[in-house]
C-alpha cells in the first residue's frame, strides 16, 4: 500500500507493507500471522467446530513506537 499526500506544495510519500504466513495445522485448524513495517504484529487462530461453524481468535500488538 503506497500513500501519497501533499502538504504546502511538498509531496510526502509513505510505503506501508506487511509480511505474513498461514499454517494449516490440520483440516479443521489454522494459524495466520502478519507483521507490518509500522511495527504491528497480528495473529489469528481459527478452529472449525462443526461443518458450518468456525471459531476465530485474533489479536494485534504494536511492537514499535510510532
Coordinates of N, CA and C in Angstrom, one line a residue:
X1 N 0.9 -1.2 0.0 CA 0.0 0.0 0.0 C 0.9 1.2 0.0
X2 N 0.8 2.0 -1.0 CA 1.6 3.3 -1.1 C 0.6 4.5 -1.0
X3 N 0.9 5.4 -0.1 CA 0.1 6.5 0.1 C 0.9 7.8 -0.2
X4 N 0.3 8.7 -1.0 CA 1.0 10.0 -1.3 C 0.1 11.1 -0.8
X5 N 0.7 12.0 -0.1 CA 0.0 13.2 0.4 C 0.8 14.4 0.1
X6 N 0.1 15.6 0.0 CA 0.9 16.8 -0.3 C 0.6 17.8 0.8
X7 N 1.6 18.4 1.4 CA 1.4 19.4 2.4 C 2.2 20.7 2.0
X8 N 1.4 21.7 1.8 CA 2.1 23.0 1.5 C 2.9 23.0 0.2
X9 N 2.4 22.2 -0.8 CA 3.2 22.1 -2.0 C 4.2 21.0 -2.1
X10 N 4.6 20.5 -0.9 CA 5.7 19.4 -0.9 C 5.0 18.1 -0.8
X11 N 5.5 17.1 -1.6 CA 4.9 15.8 -1.6 C 5.6 14.9 -0.6
X12 N 4.7 14.1 0.1 CA 5.2 13.2 1.1 C 4.7 11.8 0.7
X13 N 5.6 10.9 0.6 CA 5.2 9.5 0.2 C 5.5 8.5 1.3
X14 N 4.6 7.7 1.7 CA 4.8 6.7 2.7 C 4.6 5.3 2.1
X15 N 5.3 4.3 2.4 CA 5.2 3.0 1.9 C 4.8 2.1 3.1
X16 N 3.7 1.4 3.0 CA 3.2 0.5 4.0 C 3.2 -0.9 3.4
X17 N 3.8 -1.9 4.1 CA 3.7 -3.2 3.6 C 3.7 -4.2 4.8
X18 N 3.3 -5.4 4.5 CA 3.2 -6.4 5.5 C 3.7 -7.8 5.0
X19 N 4.2 -8.6 5.9 CA 4.7 -9.9 5.5 C 3.9 -10.9 6.4
X20 N 3.3 -11.9 5.9 CA 2.5 -12.8 6.7 C 2.6 -14.3 6.2
X21 N 2.1 -15.2 7.0 CA 2.0 -16.6 6.6 C 0.8 -17.2 7.2
X22 N 0.4 -18.4 6.7 CA -0.7 -19.1 7.2 C -0.2 -20.6 7.3
X23 N -0.5 -21.2 8.5 CA -0.1 -22.6 8.7 C -1.4 -23.4 8.9
X24 N -1.6 -24.4 8.1 CA -2.7 -25.3 8.2 C -2.3 -26.4 9.1
X25 N -2.7 -26.4 10.4 CA -2.3 -27.4 11.3 C -3.0 -28.8 11.0
X26 N -4.2 -28.7 10.7 CA -4.9 -29.9 10.1 C -6.1 -29.4 9.4
X27 N -7.1 -30.2 9.0 CA -8.1 -29.8 8.1 C -9.1 -28.8 8.8
X28 N -9.1 -28.8 10.1 CA -10.1 -28.0 10.9 C -9.4 -26.8 11.7
X29 N -8.1 -26.7 11.5 CA -7.4 -25.7 12.4 C -6.3 -25.0 11.5
X30 N -6.2 -23.6 11.7 CA -5.2 -22.9 11.0 C -4.7 -21.7 11.9
X31 N -3.5 -21.3 11.7 CA -2.9 -20.1 12.4 C -2.4 -19.2 11.3
X32 N -2.7 -17.9 11.4 CA -2.2 -16.9 10.5 C -1.4 -15.8 11.3
X33 N -0.3 -15.3 10.8 CA 0.4 -14.3 11.4 C 0.8 -13.2 10.3
X34 N 1.0 -12.0 10.8 CA 1.4 -10.9 9.9 C 2.2 -9.9 10.7
X35 N 3.2 -9.3 10.1 CA 4.0 -8.2 10.7 C 4.0 -7.1 9.7
X36 N 3.6 -5.9 10.1 CA 3.7 -4.7 9.2 C 5.0 -4.0 9.5
X37 N 5.4 -3.2 8.5 CA 6.6 -2.4 8.7 C 6.4 -1.3 9.7
X38 N 5.2 -1.0 10.1 CA 5.0 0.0 11.1 C 5.1 -0.6 12.5
X39 N 5.5 -1.9 12.6 CA 5.7 -2.5 13.9 C 4.5 -3.1 14.5
X40 N 3.5 -3.4 13.7 CA 2.3 -4.1 14.3 C 2.3 -5.6 13.9
X41 N 2.2 -6.4 14.9 CA 2.2 -7.9 14.8 C 0.7 -8.3 15.0
X42 N 0.2 -9.2 14.2 CA -1.1 -9.7 14.3 C -1.1 -11.2 14.1
X43 N -2.0 -11.9 14.9 CA -2.1 -13.3 14.8 C -3.6 -13.7 14.8
X44 N -4.0 -14.8 14.2 CA -5.3 -15.3 14.2 C -5.3 -16.8 14.2
X45 N -6.1 -17.3 15.1 CA -6.3 -18.8 15.3 C -7.7 -19.1 14.9
X46 N -7.9 -20.1 14.0 CA -9.2 -20.5 13.6 C -9.4 -22.0 13.8
X47 N -10.5 -22.4 14.4 CA -10.8 -23.8 14.6 C -12.3 -24.0 14.2
X48 N -12.4 -25.0 13.3 CA -13.7 -25.4 12.8 C -14.3 -26.4 13.9
X49 N -15.5 -26.1 14.4 CA -16.0 -26.9 15.4 C -17.2 -27.8 14.9
X50 N -17.8 -27.3 13.8 CA -18.8 -28.1 13.0 C -18.6 -27.7 11.6
X51 N -19.3 -28.5 10.7 CA -19.1 -28.2 9.2 C -19.5 -26.7 8.9
X52 N -20.4 -26.1 9.6 CA -20.9 -24.8 9.3 C -20.6 -23.8 10.4
X53 N -19.7 -24.1 11.3 CA -19.3 -23.2 12.4 C -17.8 -23.2 12.7
X54 N -17.2 -22.0 12.7 CA -15.8 -21.8 13.0 C -15.6 -20.7 14.0
X55 N -14.7 -21.0 15.0 CA -14.4 -20.0 16.0 C -13.0 -19.4 15.6
X56 N -12.9 -18.1 15.7 CA -11.7 -17.4 15.4 C -11.3 -16.5 16.6
X57 N -10.0 -16.5 16.9 CA -9.4 -15.7 18.0 C -8.3 -14.9 17.4
X58 N -8.4 -13.6 17.3 CA -7.4 -12.8 16.7 C -7.0 -11.7 17.6
X59 N -5.7 -11.2 17.4 CA -5.2 -10.2 18.2 C -4.1 -9.4 17.5
X60 N -3.8 -8.2 18.0 CA -2.8 -7.3 17.4 C -2.1 -6.6 18.5
X61 N -0.8 -6.4 18.3 CA 0.0 -5.7 19.3 C 1.1 -4.9 18.5
X62 N 1.3 -3.7 19.1 CA 2.3 -2.8 18.5 C 3.6 -3.1 19.1
X63 N 4.6 -3.5 18.3 CA 5.9 -3.8 18.7 C 6.9 -2.7 18.7
X64 N 6.6 -1.6 18.0 CA 7.5 -0.5 17.9 C 6.7 0.8 18.1
X65 N 7.4 1.8 18.6 CA 6.7 3.1 18.8 C 6.5 3.8 17.5
X66 N 5.4 4.5 17.3 CA 5.2 5.2 16.0 C 6.2 6.3 15.8

